[in-house]
Amino acid sequence: MRELVDTRTVLIGGEAGQGLVTVGQLLSQALVRAGWRICVTQTYHSRVRGGHNTWAIRFGAGEIGAPAETIDLLVALDQESIALHRGELAAGALLIADEGLDPQGTAGLRVPFAKLAAARQANVAALGVAGTLLGLLEELLAAGVEEMFGKKAPDAAAENRRALAEACRWTAEAGASFALPERPAAGGASRAMVNGNEALALGALSAGLRFYAFYPMTPSTSVSLTVAAHAAALGVVAEQAEDEIAAVNMAIGASFAGAPAMVATSGGGFALMVEGVSLAAMTETPLVVVVAQRPGPATGLPTRTEQADLEFVLHAGHGEFPRALLAPGNPEECFLLARKALFLAEMSQGPIFILTDQFLADSYRAVEPFEVRALPAVRAGHEGDVAAPYRRYAFVEGGVSPRLLPGRTQHLVVADSDEHTEDGHITEDLAVRDRMVAKRLAKLDVLRWEVLPPRLEGAAEGALLLVAWGSAGAAAAEAAAELRARGVAAATLHFTQLWPLDPQQFLATLRAAGRVIFVEGNATGQFERLVRRETGFEATGHVRRCDGLPITPAYVLRALAAQGMA
Amino acid sequence: MVTIADYGKYETAWCPGCGNFGILGAMKAALAAAGLAPHQVLFVSGIGQAAKAPHYLNANVFNGLHGRALPAATGAKLANPALKVIVESGDGCTYGEGGNHFLAAVRRNIGLTVVVHDNQVYGLTKGQASPTSDAGFVTKAQPEGVHAEPFNPVETAVALKANFVARGFAGMPEHLAALIGQALAAPGFALVDVLQPCVSFNKINTYAWYRQRVRELPAGHDPTDWTAALAAAARWGDEIPVGVIWRGSRPAYEEHVPALAAGPLVGREMDRERLAAIIEHLR
Ligand SMILES: Cc1ncc(C[n+]2csc(CCOP(=O)(O)OP(=O)(O)O)c2C)c(N)n1
Ligand code: SF4
């Protein structure tokens, strides 16, 4: 069961273009290399320069899956960061800001950045100051700076290292101190730093992904960039399509021809892909679709987070066909569920979905490096002998017909988006239609055998049970841990698979609980409603968030208190 | 040896006398002449009367969505460049619903042979205007006549430097078979736009109308002269040239994709050591 972790939060605030992401990445990486666990939350505006952006790192010795709402160390790269975040500072918090900025009464270090570094390296100087305060060794910080700049621009690397050294020396002399949380045990320093989207891409690649098509859309883009970065080395085609309609149809074409395929997008792009989802179902072509959620409708809040596309994805596509929806809650699950999605797509010969969201997509964590050497990969298509004449849609027990690949045998493979005969040709024979519908729906059993059970943390009997899915799970679990620490019987039930559901896995738990509260990042309680539809179970209440920010443990606790629940 | 008979004979859902029959015959003849066996060929089509053509011969077939044949074919070609991928669909499908994909596929110069049944009308939905309908064309959906400027696919493909651009006529099947044969042999994107009489819904652009206007390109036409090709492509009206209008020499898209240097994606094993090294790098 989850313990409360002693954590601190560093928030770096500034305008886009000030090098804030660089400081954030380097500082996060150094913390991970020093053995800490992290949970990064990024906020940014839908613009390339200016605006107010933040990179918040919550760190501690144990696992952390949700952001905190207070700041212990505020690294303000501009005046606005002080004005906006002054009110969020925890007791004893420190401010790091240029001596030219007005600290507005906050305690901290007023740093003569102009003396320490040229304006271009001010962000690396800030890294030096913050890193030193956090007890990170200069060598550790310098290694990160070298890796980031060294290869591309040796001159810039040297200048940055000088700025870093100056800043570290200045901070040590300034004599400020920062109270670190409980230290991590030895041995954590070998962890890797990944965010949800990177983990998802790596999971898919490890499962044998061969073809990936995309049209850029925040917050799915980093899945695309991760696949594209490694495509040449791993023998994968990553194609930027002319639009999402092309992307999904390309993936289906590639998959039909034998390349395990995936697309990633966000709500608006997925809206365009929906006809393709039906095509994958009708042609029985394996396809993995990643939907990185952001607030809608339409273009919504392009860079914020939400969990409001569950019902859309669950029902996307015309006609009736089987599908599965997976919803990872952290990067490890992103890796594992991306793998599972590729296998399920091949096993069920149809569309499988992964729902992630901006918070998780952009949230860096320290993870045990994924061990991929021994992991199996998907094999596309059927390899044994098949009866001649070959029939792509042969009526077989369970509905999963042998899938041959075009051009790989002497057999001809015929697939059709129209209703079709067993051999793939267009038909308007309504008796055949009836049997084909049944054959396609029978494949739901393949998915039902594999349903991931929700994870229960704590004892549900008579307790306050928080039910959450996807990235909200960690906030709910931490809120429950906090409640337990206060003497309230509380537990969490976290779903990483949203469809199909197997009520046998969780209905008894819901019934045994004293009160059941659904915690989700949308305004209407989509998962709560889905569970009610499937089981008839009525929740006691809910905590919902739709202002574009991730659900935090404090948000859950406040909402429970407001409802008199805890 | 591959023969026309290998490509079979099927009953069709087309109207008697339709120009589609001429194209189907020419296609089979071209495939046999090219020595391509049915299992080496993948037909990808969209939706429409023309898009049913691949069902009427022996080959691998992916009959996808209206307008989306080109992206599906692009994916299949990238997955397995060893396949001879032929896209066959109508003018509404390829230039209307699929207009953006057409532009993108030409620009990519992906190695597809694209044969468009251009009947200047929507057949399957019973006679609405298509992007290639001439101005003034009256239909039930356009009772005042088409106002939009017709799309000239041949001119567009030449302008964007598709590797091979030809115009054929369903009423000249031998000539058409030769054009398709050359398109099959060309690397990169090859377009054969085929004038195809729709005897049910296009009472203007009939066999007789086309016969009066269609002229083989003069022997002196140099398909590698881009300016001359553009001029020939633009010609429409009293005289409509057919033949190979333009030949480019850009390398096919799939030759530029690093992952394909080691052969088709299909059937390849994942390189776990390389992936492990990538993950190692995240520490
Ligand atoms: C998304 C979508 N929109 C509309 C249709 C209906 N539809 C089917 S065929 C067709 C037009 C076909 O015209 P064309 O491509 O010129 O082929 P033809 O039938 O003339 O051979 C349309 C609009 C469809 N199937 N899908
Ligand atoms: S509707 Fe026109 S194009 Fe379609 S089969 Fe009949 S004649 Fe041919």
XYZ file of N, CA and C in Angstrom, chain A residues 462-467 479-480 482-484 486-491 513-519 528 537-544 553-566:
141
model
N -16.019 -1.264 3.734
C -16.519 -0.176 4.570
C -15.789 1.145 4.391
N -14.805 1.150 3.491
C -13.953 2.334 3.375
C -14.515 3.357 2.384
N -13.889 4.505 2.400
C -14.127 5.503 1.360
C -13.276 5.064 0.171
N -13.921 4.649 -0.912
C -13.184 4.099 -2.055
C -13.152 5.140 -3.173
N -11.942 5.525 -3.560
C -11.786 6.463 -4.670
C -11.540 5.663 -5.944
N -12.385 5.837 -6.940
C -12.241 5.113 -8.205
C -11.719 6.090 -9.244
N -4.238 10.843 -2.260
C -5.274 11.415 -1.397
C -5.755 10.360 -0.401
N -5.919 9.118 -0.875
C -6.368 8.040 0.022
C -5.316 7.767 1.090
N -3.227 9.869 2.300
C -3.297 10.999 3.232
C -4.475 10.805 4.206
N -5.602 10.361 3.647
C -6.772 10.117 4.502
C -6.473 9.023 5.527
N -5.810 7.968 5.076
C -5.472 6.880 6.000
C -4.561 7.402 7.104
N -4.629 10.200 8.302
C -5.466 10.965 9.241
C -6.461 10.076 9.980
N -6.378 8.775 9.710
C -7.250 7.854 10.437
C -8.561 7.537 9.733
N -8.723 7.974 8.491
C -9.941 7.660 7.747
C -9.686 6.393 6.932
N -10.591 5.436 6.994
C -10.432 4.225 6.181
C -10.670 4.608 4.721
N -9.621 4.507 3.910
C -9.746 4.930 2.518
C -8.965 3.978 1.624
N -9.436 3.818 0.410
C -8.772 2.938 -0.554
C -8.955 3.519 -1.964
N -17.444 -1.414 -0.449
C -16.960 -0.133 0.077
C -18.080 0.601 0.806
N -17.694 1.482 1.739
C -18.689 2.279 2.439
C -19.258 3.346 1.530
N -18.339 4.117 0.956
C -18.737 5.147 -0.005
C -17.833 5.039 -1.218
N -18.384 5.273 -2.395
C -17.595 5.148 -3.630
C -17.624 6.486 -4.366
N -16.429 7.044 -4.537
C -16.303 8.357 -5.168
C -15.493 8.197 -6.456
N -16.052 8.591 -7.577
C -15.307 8.537 -8.835
C -14.525 9.843 -9.012
N -13.239 9.670 -9.286
C -12.360 10.829 -9.467
C -11.936 10.860 -10.929
N -17.733 7.060 -14.598
C -18.773 6.737 -13.613
C -20.035 6.258 -14.340
N -24.256 -0.039 -10.996
C -23.757 0.469 -9.720
C -23.854 1.991 -9.651
N -24.449 2.484 -8.566
C -24.588 3.932 -8.359
C -23.498 4.408 -7.406
N -22.699 5.343 -7.853
C -21.650 5.879 -6.984
C -22.261 6.786 -5.918
N -21.486 6.971 -4.841
C -21.936 7.879 -3.782
C -21.747 9.328 -4.219
N -20.660 9.565 -4.909
C -20.374 10.944 -5.318
C -19.180 10.968 -6.251
N -18.696 12.158 -6.506
C -17.592 12.250 -7.461
C -16.749 13.490 -7.226
N -15.527 13.412 -7.740
C -14.627 14.565 -7.799
C -14.267 14.719 -9.263
N -14.556 15.872 -9.824
C -14.287 16.056 -11.253
C -13.497 17.344 -11.461
N -3.575 15.513 -5.471
C -4.109 14.951 -4.218
C -4.843 16.029 -3.421
N -4.283 17.241 -3.374
C -4.910 18.311 -2.591
C -6.281 18.678 -3.171
N -6.382 18.646 -4.488
C -7.666 18.957 -5.142
C -8.717 17.934 -4.706
N -8.317 16.660 -4.691
C -9.247 15.599 -4.295
C -9.675 15.797 -2.848
N -8.701 16.068 -1.986
C -9.013 16.220 -0.555
C -9.928 17.423 -0.328
N -9.650 18.530 -1.036
C -10.509 19.718 -0.896
C -11.940 19.409 -1.329
N -12.048 18.712 -2.476
C -13.382 18.419 -3.000
C -14.141 17.481 -2.057
N -13.424 16.520 -1.467
C -14.075 15.604 -0.519
C -14.540 16.378 0.715
N -13.675 17.266 1.185
C -14.018 18.053 2.368
C -15.234 18.930 2.083
N -15.261 19.520 0.903
C -16.368 20.410 0.536
C -17.690 19.646 0.511
N -17.605 18.341 0.206
C -18.827 17.531 0.166
C -19.091 16.846 1.511
N -18.283 17.203 2.476
C -18.449 16.604 3.796
C -18.087 15.124 3.831
N -17.247 14.702 2.912
C -16.916 13.275 2.790
C -15.706 12.891 3.633
N -14.856 13.834 3.903
C -13.645 13.486 4.649
C -13.069 14.725 5.309
